[in-house]
C-alpha atoms as a printed R data frame, in Angstrom:
    type eleno elety resid chain resno       x       y       z
1   ATOM     1    CA   MET     A     1  19.730 -11.874  19.742
2   ATOM     2    CA   THR     A     2  20.407 -12.604  16.072
3   ATOM     3    CA   GLN     A     3  22.079 -10.073  13.804
4   ATOM     4    CA   ASP     A     4  20.532  -9.543  10.371
5   ATOM     5    CA   ALA     A     5  22.852 -10.810   7.651
6   ATOM     6    CA   ASP     A     6  21.989  -8.032   5.174
7   ATOM     7    CA   MET     A     7  21.450  -5.155   7.612
8   ATOM     8    CA   PRO     A     8  23.869  -5.591  10.552
9   ATOM     9    CA   ASP     A     9  22.310  -2.714  12.505
10  ATOM    10    CA   ILE     A    10  19.167  -4.802  12.975
11  ATOM    11    CA   TRP     A    11  19.008  -7.455  15.679
12  ATOM    12    CA   SER     A    12  16.044  -9.686  16.470
13  ATOM    13    CA   VAL     A    13  15.008 -12.166  19.125
14  ATOM    14    CA   PRO     A    14  11.868 -14.351  19.442
15  ATOM    15    CA   VAL     A    15  10.152 -14.339  22.827
16  ATOM    16    CA   THR     A    16   7.075 -16.053  24.200
17  ATOM    17    CA   LEU     A    17   4.732 -13.846  26.216
18  ATOM    18    CA   PRO     A    18   1.481 -14.756  28.026
19  ATOM    19    CA   PHE     A    19  -0.675 -12.321  26.046
20  ATOM    20    CA   SER     A    20  -3.001 -12.623  23.081
21  ATOM    21    CA   GLU     A    21  -2.678 -10.470  19.969
22  ATOM    22    CA   ASN     A    22  -4.194  -6.967  20.383
23  ATOM    23    CA   GLU     A    23  -4.575  -7.444  24.139
24  ATOM    24    CA   GLN     A    24  -4.253  -4.039  25.815
25  ATOM    25    CA   TYR     A    25  -3.536  -2.602  29.216
26  ATOM    26    CA   TYR     A    26  -3.106   1.125  29.778
27  ATOM    27    CA   GLY     A    27  -0.520   0.664  32.511
28  ATOM    28    CA   GLY     A    28   1.636  -1.497  30.255
29  ATOM    29    CA   LEU     A    29   1.589  -5.223  29.558
30  ATOM    30    CA   PHE     A    30   5.325  -5.646  30.030
31  ATOM    31    CA   GLU     A    31   8.509  -3.603  30.413
32  ATOM    32    CA   PHE     A    32  11.910  -3.896  28.794
33  ATOM    33    CA   LYS     A    33  15.087  -1.947  28.203
34  ATOM    34    CA   TYR     A    34  17.950  -2.248  25.743
35  ATOM    35    CA   ALA     A    35  21.595  -2.661  26.663
36  ATOM    36    CA   VAL     A    36  24.691  -3.113  24.501
37  ATOM    37    CA   LEU     A    37  27.512  -5.403  25.630
38  ATOM    38    CA   SER     A    38  30.820  -3.806  24.640
39  ATOM    39    CA   SER     A    39  34.208  -5.104  25.830
40  ATOM    40    CA   GLY     A    40  32.492  -7.039  28.574
41  ATOM    41    CA   GLU     A    41  30.677  -3.907  29.856
42  ATOM    42    CA   LEU     A    42  26.934  -3.271  29.648
43  ATOM    43    CA   GLN     A    43  25.973   0.086  28.164
44  ATOM    44    CA   TRP     A    44  22.415   0.627  29.256
45  ATOM    45    CA   GLU     A    45  19.924   2.635  27.261
46  ATOM    46    CA   GLY     A    46  19.116   5.935  28.924
47  ATOM    47    CA   THR     A    47  20.941   8.246  31.302
48  ATOM    48    CA   ASN     A    48  20.166   6.474  34.565
49  ATOM    49    CA   GLY     A    49  21.804   3.130  33.888
50  ATOM    50    CA   SER     A    50  19.930  -0.091  34.566
51  ATOM    51    CA   SER     A    51  17.599   1.695  36.998
52  ATOM    52    CA   GLY     A    52  16.409   4.219  34.401
53  ATOM    53    CA   ASP     A    53  12.982   4.342  32.803
54  ATOM    54    CA   ARG     A    54  12.038   1.219  30.909
55  ATOM    55    CA   ARG     A    55   9.903   0.926  27.845
56  ATOM    56    CA   LYS     A    56   6.310  -0.189  28.337
57  ATOM    57    CA   GLU     A    57   4.137  -1.827  25.710
58  ATOM    58    CA   LYS     A    58   0.425  -1.194  26.159
59  ATOM    59    CA   GLN     A    59  -0.813  -3.334  23.266
60  ATOM    60    CA   MET     A    60   0.343  -6.787  22.246
61  ATOM    61    CA   MET     A    61   1.509  -7.175  18.643
62  ATOM    62    CA   LEU     A    62   3.135 -10.048  16.792
63  ATOM    63    CA   ASN     A    63   6.215  -7.926  16.060
64  ATOM    64    CA   PHE     A    64   7.820  -4.987  17.843
65  ATOM    65    CA   TYR     A    65  10.345  -2.613  16.265
66  ATOM    66    CA   HIS     A    66  12.395  -0.208  18.388
67  ATOM    67    CA   ALA     A    67  15.714   1.572  18.213
68  ATOM    68    CA   TYR     A    68  18.410   1.671  20.907
69  ATOM    69    CA   LYS     A    69  18.879   5.191  22.216
70  ATOM    70    CA   PRO     A    70  21.839   6.010  24.484
71  ATOM    71    CA   THR     A    71  20.075   9.064  25.942
72  ATOM    72    CA   HIS     A    72  16.617   7.623  26.450
73  ATOM    73    CA   ARG     A    73  15.402  10.357  28.803
74  ATOM    74    CA   TYR     A    74  11.665  10.014  28.521
75  ATOM    75    CA   GLY     A    75  11.096   6.326  29.034
76  ATOM    76    CA   GLN     A    76   8.504   4.639  26.868
77  ATOM    77    CA   THR     A    77   7.077   7.936  25.589
78  ATOM    78    CA   ASN     A    78  10.099   8.730  23.398
79  ATOM    79    CA   ARG     A    79  11.131   5.981  21.038
80  ATOM    80    CA   GLY     A    80  13.946   8.110  19.765
81  ATOM    81    CA   TRP     A    81  17.023   7.493  17.645
82  ATOM    82    CA   PRO     A    82  20.508   8.983  17.849
83  ATOM    83    CA   TRP     A    83  20.219  10.133  14.211
84  ATOM    84    CA   LYS     A    84  17.239  11.379  12.202
85  ATOM    85    CA   ALA     A    85  13.822  10.329  13.490
86  ATOM    86    CA   ASP     A    86  12.904   8.513  10.274
87  ATOM    87    CA   ASP     A    87  16.062   6.373  10.070
88  ATOM    88    CA   PRO     A    88  14.660   3.362  11.964
89  ATOM    89    CA   ILE     A    89  11.391   3.452  10.006
90  ATOM    90    CA   MET     A    90  13.180   3.305   6.683
91  ATOM    91    CA   MET     A    91  15.665   0.696   7.877
92  ATOM    92    CA   PHE     A    92  13.088  -1.666   9.405
93  ATOM    93    CA   THR     A    93  10.804  -1.402   6.375
94  ATOM    94    CA   ARG     A    94  13.661  -1.935   3.926
95  ATOM    95    CA   ALA     A    95  14.534  -5.127   5.754
96  ATOM    96    CA   GLU     A    96  10.953  -6.404   5.527
97  ATOM    97    CA   ILE     A    97  10.703  -5.374   1.867
98  ATOM    98    CA   GLY     A    98  13.855  -7.383   1.217
99  ATOM    99    CA   ARG     A    99  12.205 -10.446   2.744
100 ATOM   100    CA   LEU     A   100   9.087  -9.799   0.677
101 ATOM   101    CA   MET     A   101  10.985  -9.533  -2.605
102 ATOM   102    CA   ALA     A   102  12.930 -12.705  -1.822
103 ATOM   103    CA   THR     A   103   9.670 -14.673  -1.724
104 ATOM   104    CA   VAL     A   104   7.827 -13.094  -4.687
105 ATOM   105    CA   GLY     A   105   6.199 -15.843  -6.712
106 ATOM   106    CA   VAL     A   106   6.981 -18.445  -4.066
107 ATOM   107    CA   ASP     A   107   4.885 -17.551  -1.024
108 ATOM   108    CA   ALA     A   108   1.329 -16.365  -1.780
109 ATOM   109    CA   GLY     A   109   1.039 -14.947   1.736
110 ATOM   110    CA   ALA     A   110   4.282 -12.944   1.606
111 ATOM   111    CA   GLY     A   111   2.459  -9.689   0.867
112 ATOM   112    CA   ALA     A   112   0.044 -10.129   3.752
113 ATOM   113    CA   ASN     A   113   2.960 -10.916   6.073
114 ATOM   114    CA   PHE     A   114   4.787  -7.777   4.936
115 ATOM   115    CA   VAL     A   115   1.770  -5.484   5.373
116 ATOM   116    CA   SER     A   116   1.171  -6.907   8.868
117 ATOM   117    CA   LYS     A   117   4.775  -6.160   9.829
118 ATOM   118    CA   PHE     A   118   4.587  -2.677   8.328
119 ATOM   119    CA   ASP     A   119   1.561  -2.070  10.538
120 ATOM   120    CA   CYS     A   120   3.726  -2.928  13.552
121 ATOM   121    CA   ILE     A   121   6.573  -0.706  12.313
122 ATOM   122    CA   SER     A   122   4.295   2.303  11.852
123 ATOM   123    CA   ASP     A   123   2.829   1.748  15.331
124 ATOM   124    CA   CYS     A   124   6.214   1.400  17.019
125 ATOM   125    CA   CYS     A   125   7.966   4.255  15.171
126 ATOM   126    CA   LEU     A   126   6.084   7.390  16.082
127 ATOM   127    CA   ALA     A   127   7.639   9.450  13.265
128 ATOM   128    CA   SER     A   128   6.097   7.268  10.535
129 ATOM   129    CA   ARG     A   129   4.737   9.355   7.634
130 ATOM   130    CA   ARG     A   130   3.249   8.766   4.183
131 ATOM   131    CA   ASN     A   131   6.358  10.110   2.444
132 ATOM   132    CA   HIS     A   132   8.384   7.277   3.998
133 ATOM   133    CA   ALA     A   133   6.111   4.714   2.336
134 ATOM   134    CA   GLU     A   134   6.243   6.543  -1.001
135 ATOM   135    CA   ASP     A   135  10.043   6.808  -0.928
136 ATOM   136    CA   LEU     A   136  10.329   3.083  -0.200
137 ATOM   137    CA   TYR     A   137   7.846   2.243  -2.957
138 ATOM   138    CA   GLU     A   138  10.048   4.109  -5.415
139 ATOM   139    CA   GLU     A   139  13.166   2.377  -4.098
140 ATOM   140    CA   VAL     A   140  11.559  -0.976  -4.882
141 ATOM   141    CA   LEU     A   141  10.607   0.215  -8.378
142 ATOM   142    CA   SER     A   142  14.163   1.424  -8.976
143 ATOM   143    CA   ASN     A   143  15.665  -1.868  -7.808
144 ATOM   144    CA   MET     A   144  13.284  -3.836 -10.041
145 ATOM   145    CA   ASN     A   145  13.639  -1.492 -13.054
146 ATOM   146    CA   GLY     A   146  10.004  -0.513 -12.678
147 ATOM   147    CA   GLU     A   147   8.758  -4.071 -13.174
148 ATOM   148    CA   LEU     A   148   6.616  -5.327 -10.299
149 ATOM   149    CA   ASP     A   149   4.016  -8.057 -10.306
150 ATOM   150    CA   THR     A   150   0.462  -7.201  -9.312
151 ATOM   151    CA   ARG     A   151   0.728  -8.789  -5.849
152 ATOM   152    CA   THR     A   152   3.791  -6.689  -4.995
153 ATOM   153    CA   HIS     A   153   2.047  -3.557  -6.292
154 ATOM   154    CA   ALA     A   154  -0.883  -4.404  -4.007
155 ATOM   155    CA   ALA     A   155   1.420  -4.703  -0.976
156 ATOM   156    CA   MET     A   156   3.141  -1.393  -1.802
157 ATOM   157    CA   LEU     A   157  -0.196   0.362  -2.360
158 ATOM   158    CA   ALA     A   158  -1.402  -0.975   0.993
159 ATOM   159    CA   MET     A   159   1.706   0.545   2.579
160 ATOM   160    CA   VAL     A   160   0.860   3.937   1.036
161 ATOM   161    CA   GLY     A   161  -2.834   3.526   1.868
162 ATOM   162    CA   ALA     A   162  -2.048   2.841   5.529
163 ATOM   163    CA   TYR     A   163  -2.129   6.624   6.008
164 ATOM   164    CA   GLY     A   164  -5.577   7.028   4.462
165 ATOM   165    CA   VAL     A   165  -6.098   9.326   1.486
166 ATOM   166    CA   SER     A   166  -4.595  12.805   1.245
167 ATOM   167    CA   TYR     A   167  -7.856  14.408   0.141
168 ATOM   168    CA   THR     A   168 -11.324  13.930   1.601
169 ATOM   169    CA   ASP     A   169 -14.320  16.018   0.600
170 ATOM   170    CA   SER     A   170 -15.176  18.768   3.071
171 ATOM   171    CA   VAL     A   171 -18.665  17.314   3.432
172 ATOM   172    CA   THR     A   172 -17.143  14.670   5.681
173 ATOM   173    CA   GLY     A   173 -15.548  17.307   7.883
174 ATOM   174    CA   ALA     A   174 -12.002  16.705   6.660
175 ATOM   175    CA   ARG     A   175 -10.030  18.901   4.298
176 ATOM   176    CA   GLY     A   176  -6.891  18.505   2.304
177 ATOM   177    CA   THR     A   177  -5.253  18.665  -1.095
178 ATOM   178    CA   PRO     A   178  -4.216  15.581  -3.046
179 ATOM   179    CA   GLY     A   179  -0.479  14.975  -3.156
180 ATOM   180    CA   GLN     A   180   1.548  15.447  -6.307
181 ATOM   181    CA   CYS     A   181   2.090  12.708  -8.872
182 ATOM   182    CA   ARG     A   182   5.363  10.910  -8.287
183 ATOM   183    CA   GLU     A   183   7.332   8.104  -9.878
184 ATOM   184    CA   TRP     A   184   5.303   5.444  -8.075
185 ATOM   185    CA   THR     A   185   1.972   6.884  -9.258
186 ATOM   186    CA   GLN     A   186   2.982   6.686 -12.911
187 ATOM   187    CA   ALA     A   187   4.476   3.211 -12.521
188 ATOM   188    CA   ALA     A   188   1.432   1.815 -10.715
189 ATOM   189    CA   LEU     A   189  -1.000   3.459 -13.117
190 ATOM   190    CA   HIS     A   190   0.559   1.977 -16.233
191 ATOM   191    CA   SER     A   191   2.047  -1.338 -15.068
192 ATOM   192    CA   LEU     A   192  -0.620  -2.573 -12.654
193 ATOM   193    CA   SER     A   193  -2.628  -5.363 -14.303
194 ATOM   194    CA   ILE     A   194  -6.318  -4.674 -13.738
195 ATOM   195    CA   GLU     A   195  -7.247  -8.214 -14.774
196 ATOM   196    CA   GLU     A   196  -4.803  -9.825 -12.348
197 ATOM   197    CA   TRP     A   197  -5.989  -7.552  -9.541
198 ATOM   198    CA   LEU     A   198  -9.618  -8.563 -10.079
199 ATOM   199    CA   SER     A   199  -8.643 -12.228 -10.372
200 ATOM   200    CA   MET     A   200  -6.597 -12.450  -7.181
201 ATOM   201    CA   ASP     A   201  -7.900 -12.833  -3.636
202 ATOM   202    CA   LEU     A   202  -7.122  -9.432  -2.119
203 ATOM   203    CA   GLU     A   203  -7.646 -10.697   1.435
204 ATOM   204    CA   GLN     A   204  -5.023 -13.370   0.909
205 ATOM   205    CA   THR     A   205  -2.691 -10.967  -0.898
206 ATOM   206    CA   VAL     A   206  -2.513  -8.172   1.699
207 ATOM   207    CA   GLY     A   207  -4.345  -9.652   4.683
208 ATOM   208    CA   LYS     A   208  -8.030  -9.557   5.526
209 ATOM   209    CA   GLN     A   209  -7.715  -6.583   7.890
210 ATOM   210    CA   PHE     A   210  -5.646  -4.575   5.393
211 ATOM   211    CA   THR     A   211  -7.761  -4.743   2.226
212 ATOM   212    CA   GLY     A   212  -8.979  -1.236   3.042
213 ATOM   213    CA   TRP     A   213  -5.372  -0.023   2.976
214 ATOM   214    CA   ALA     A   214  -4.852  -1.449  -0.515
215 ATOM   215    CA   LEU     A   215  -8.053   0.210  -1.754
216 ATOM   216    CA   ASN     A   216  -6.947   3.466  -0.104
217 ATOM   217    CA   GLY     A   217  -3.777   3.185  -2.159
218 ATOM   218    CA   ILE     A   218  -5.839   2.823  -5.340
219 ATOM   219    CA   LYS     A   219  -7.982   5.833  -4.398
220 ATOM   220    CA   GLU     A   220  -4.896   7.887  -3.522
221 ATOM   221    CA   LEU     A   221  -3.449   7.027  -6.924
222 ATOM   222    CA   ALA     A   222  -6.658   7.997  -8.736
223 ATOM   223    CA   GLN     A   223  -6.980  11.270  -6.808
224 ATOM   224    CA   ARG     A   224  -3.427  12.356  -7.608
225 ATOM   225    CA   VAL     A   225  -3.737  11.587 -11.302
226 ATOM   226    CA   HIS     A   226  -7.081  13.427 -11.425
227 ATOM   227    CA   TYR     A   227  -5.699  16.437  -9.552
228 ATOM   228    CA   ALA     A   228  -2.837  16.644 -12.068
229 ATOM   229    CA   GLY     A   229  -5.436  17.231 -14.795
230 ATOM   230    CA   SER     A   230  -5.432  13.767 -16.336
231 ATOM   231    CA   PHE     A   231  -8.232  11.273 -16.947
232 ATOM   232    CA   GLU     A   232  -5.849   8.301 -16.983
233 ATOM   233    CA   TRP     A   233  -7.286   7.316 -13.608
234 ATOM   234    CA   LEU     A   234 -10.144   5.774 -15.626
235 ATOM   235    CA   ARG     A   235  -7.885   2.727 -16.046
236 ATOM   236    CA   LEU     A   236  -8.410   2.002 -12.334
237 ATOM   237    CA   ALA     A   237 -12.198   2.277 -12.481
238 ATOM   238    CA   PRO     A   238 -12.893  -1.500 -12.716
239 ATOM   239    CA   ILE     A   239 -11.019  -2.051  -9.440
240 ATOM   240    CA   MET     A   240 -12.950   0.684  -7.664
241 ATOM   241    CA   GLN     A   241 -16.235  -0.427  -9.184
242 ATOM   242    CA   SER     A   242 -15.672  -4.074  -8.235
243 ATOM   243    CA   ALA     A   243 -14.821  -3.145  -4.626
244 ATOM   244    CA   LYS     A   244 -17.474  -0.388  -4.497
245 ATOM   245    CA   SER     A   245 -14.779   1.890  -3.124
246 ATOM   246    CA   TYR     A   246 -14.726   5.256  -4.868
247 ATOM   247    CA   PRO     A   247 -12.438   8.289  -4.413
248 ATOM   248    CA   GLN     A   248 -13.612  11.823  -3.788
249 ATOM   249    CA   PHE     A   249 -12.100  14.203  -6.297
250 ATOM   250    CA   SER     A   250 -10.911  17.691  -5.529
251 ATOM   251    CA   THR     A   251 -12.102  20.496  -7.811
252 ATOM   252    CA   LYS     A   252  -9.394  22.885  -6.620
253 ATOM   253    CA   GLY     A   253  -6.127  23.779  -8.284
254 ATOM   254    CA   SER     A   254  -5.837  22.467 -11.823
255 ATOM   255    CA   TRP     A   255  -9.555  21.675 -12.043
256 ATOM   256    CA   THR     A   256 -11.134  25.052 -12.739
257 ATOM   257    CA   ALA     A   257 -13.622  26.373 -15.275
258 ATOM   258    CA   LYS     A   258 -10.825  28.288 -17.006
259 ATOM   259    CA   LYS     A   259  -9.175  25.019 -17.977
260 ATOM   260    CA   SER     A   260 -12.228  23.264 -19.358
261 ATOM   261    CA   GLU     A   261 -10.712  23.022 -22.845
262 ATOM   262    CA   GLN     A   262  -7.526  21.452 -21.512
263 ATOM   263    CA   ASN     A   263  -9.641  19.062 -19.471
264 ATOM   264    CA   MET     A   264 -11.590  18.106 -22.564
265 ATOM   265    CA   GLU     A   265  -8.398  17.352 -24.468
266 ATOM   266    CA   ALA     A   266  -7.119  15.308 -21.540
267 ATOM   267    CA   PHE     A   267 -10.367  13.322 -21.515
268 ATOM   268    CA   LYS     A   268 -10.129  12.639 -25.253
269 ATOM   269    CA   GLN     A   269  -6.520  11.473 -24.918
270 ATOM   270    CA   ALA     A   270  -7.300   9.199 -21.963
271 ATOM   271    CA   SER     A   271 -10.330   7.790 -23.818
272 ATOM   272    CA   HIS     A   272  -8.207   7.058 -26.880
273 ATOM   273    CA   ASN     A   273  -5.566   5.311 -24.783
274 ATOM   274    CA   LEU     A   274  -8.223   3.361 -22.914
275 ATOM   275    CA   LEU     A   275  -9.905   2.314 -26.149
276 ATOM   276    CA   GLU     A   276  -6.747   0.439 -27.140
277 ATOM   277    CA   SER     A   277  -6.795  -1.385 -23.804
278 ATOM   278    CA   ILE     A   278 -10.504  -2.161 -24.260
279 ATOM   279    CA   LEU     A   279 -10.009  -3.721 -27.690
280 ATOM   280    CA   ASP     A   280  -7.049  -5.734 -26.448
281 ATOM   281    CA   ALA     A   281  -8.952  -6.983 -23.381
282 ATOM   282    CA   LEU     A   282 -12.056  -7.904 -25.392
283 ATOM   283    CA   ASN     A   283 -10.049  -9.770 -28.028
284 ATOM   284    CA   ARG     A   284  -8.042 -11.715 -25.467
285 ATOM   285    CA   GLY     A   285 -11.125 -12.434 -23.392
286 ATOM   286    CA   ALA     A   286 -13.059 -13.675 -26.416
287 ATOM   287    CA   SER     A   287 -10.167 -15.923 -27.453
288 ATOM   288    CA   ILE     A   288  -9.896 -17.406 -23.959
289 ATOM   289    CA   LYS     A   289 -13.642 -18.039 -23.815
290 ATOM   290    CA   ARG     A   290 -13.674 -19.707 -27.226
291 ATOM   291    CA   ALA     A   291 -10.855 -22.002 -26.130
292 ATOM   292    CA   LEU     A   292 -12.786 -22.894 -22.954
293 ATOM   293    CA   GLU     A   293 -15.903 -23.642 -25.019
294 ATOM   294    CA   VAL     A   294 -13.920 -25.917 -27.338
295 ATOM   295    CA   ASP     A   295 -12.457 -27.775 -24.352
296 ATOM   296    CA   ALA     A   296 -15.920 -28.137 -22.810
297 ATOM   297    CA   ALA     A   297 -17.340 -29.498 -26.085
298 ATOM   298    CA   ALA     A   298 -14.463 -31.952 -26.399
299 ATOM   299    CA   ALA     A   299 -15.183 -33.169 -22.868
300 ATOM   300    CA   GLY     A   300 -18.800 -33.822 -23.839
301 ATOM   301    CA   GLU     A   301 -20.325 -31.015 -21.813
302 ATOM   302    CA   ASP     A   302 -23.823 -29.920 -22.782
303 ATOM   303    CA   SER     A   303 -23.477 -26.287 -23.880
304 ATOM   304    CA   LYS     A   304 -27.075 -25.599 -22.808
305 ATOM   305    CA   LYS     A   305 -26.419 -26.762 -19.257
306 ATOM   306    CA   PHE     A   306 -22.753 -25.894 -18.877
307 ATOM   307    CA   GLN     A   307 -22.167 -22.141 -18.574
308 ATOM   308    CA   ILE     A   308 -18.677 -20.872 -19.447
309 ATOM   309    CA   PRO     A   309 -17.839 -17.921 -17.147
310 ATOM   310    CA   ASP     A   310 -16.498 -14.779 -18.771
311 ATOM   311    CA   PRO     A   311 -12.702 -14.446 -18.411
312 ATOM   312    CA   PRO     A   312 -11.458 -11.431 -16.394
313 ATOM   313    CA   ALA     A   313 -10.204  -9.745 -19.579
314 ATOM   314    CA   LEU     A   314 -13.710  -9.794 -21.025
315 ATOM   315    CA   GLN     A   315 -15.219  -8.455 -17.806
316 ATOM   316    CA   VAL     A   316 -12.680  -5.624 -17.593
317 ATOM   317    CA   GLY     A   317 -13.229  -4.650 -21.229
318 ATOM   318    CA   ARG     A   318 -16.985  -4.422 -20.693
319 ATOM   319    CA   MET     A   319 -16.520  -2.369 -17.508
320 ATOM   320    CA   TRP     A   320 -14.362   0.117 -19.393
321 ATOM   321    CA   ILE     A   321 -16.918   0.393 -22.213
322 ATOM   322    CA   CYS     A   322 -19.731   1.124 -19.748
323 ATOM   323    CA   LEU     A   323 -17.508   3.614 -17.979
324 ATOM   324    CA   LEU     A   324 -16.689   5.603 -21.105
325 ATOM   325    CA   TYR     A   325 -20.311   5.472 -22.251
326 ATOM   326    CA   THR     A   326 -21.688   6.797 -18.966
327 ATOM   327    CA   SER     A   327 -18.863   9.183 -17.981
328 ATOM   328    CA   PRO     A   328 -19.883  12.843 -18.179
329 ATOM   329    CA   SER     A   329 -17.807  15.057 -20.401
330 ATOM   330    CA   PRO     A   330 -15.670  17.728 -18.679
331 ATOM   331    CA   ARG     A   331 -17.872  20.251 -20.528
332 ATOM   332    CA   ASP     A   332 -20.810  19.091 -18.412
333 ATOM   333    CA   SER     A   333 -19.266  20.337 -15.168
């Protein structure tokens, strides 16, 4: 096994197994057990030495993450840890985040690779919870002084969205209350580039099977901002509209008839802030399109036959205009 240079508590080993990815068998595809070699003596995991219960994997994954447990009493059913239950989750994910950040801007598939490994971590570590993902998201923001590129934001939002959304309308049979706004919600809301998001290939960025997680992260963000009594979630509307993936908003808590005036003021403030973004996007988009038209004319292209596509900035600006024009006022509800 190879010891991780940055996190010495993590060891890894590549193995070749005669199974295909996602292959399953209820009785277990293979068995294994950890042992630590100390002073020439093997210290087996569990209380029964080498003959004790072994771990069984019932589904084949590309990566497995487990923690050595000296008192592994319950075999494969208890993937425990000698300290707090969430220690291995945080440690494994930190290690993978470190690998992700080391390849930002170099490897276009780094985000998809990270999200795939996080999927394995959450499957292997039974104590995995949404708050772990949110805490790690904020650690990354702190380490990067709040400055993340759009692809990294997408990977982090997919990590948060892996747990679904915290509020679903009761019509669907599920109930809940949106979580509270945190540092990551404010950072993602104001630093995420809507234009870059719409321009990038989301399937390549987070992985084809995990695009739903990334969109869940966007919906979770919008729901929390809305539940806090703010209309700033309107900034995210072009993403949701483009993907045809819309959140369900809670009307409980801060959203009551008694606070209609506060809601109206919040809507006006969000509209004013968004108007600045609209003007900026339209101006930049128009400038980019004019430059493309000049280049096309210089190349001898027939303007009647050659159609210049609208830049993302122009598309986003128009989406926001339509959104503000068609959005109902809080007084209407």
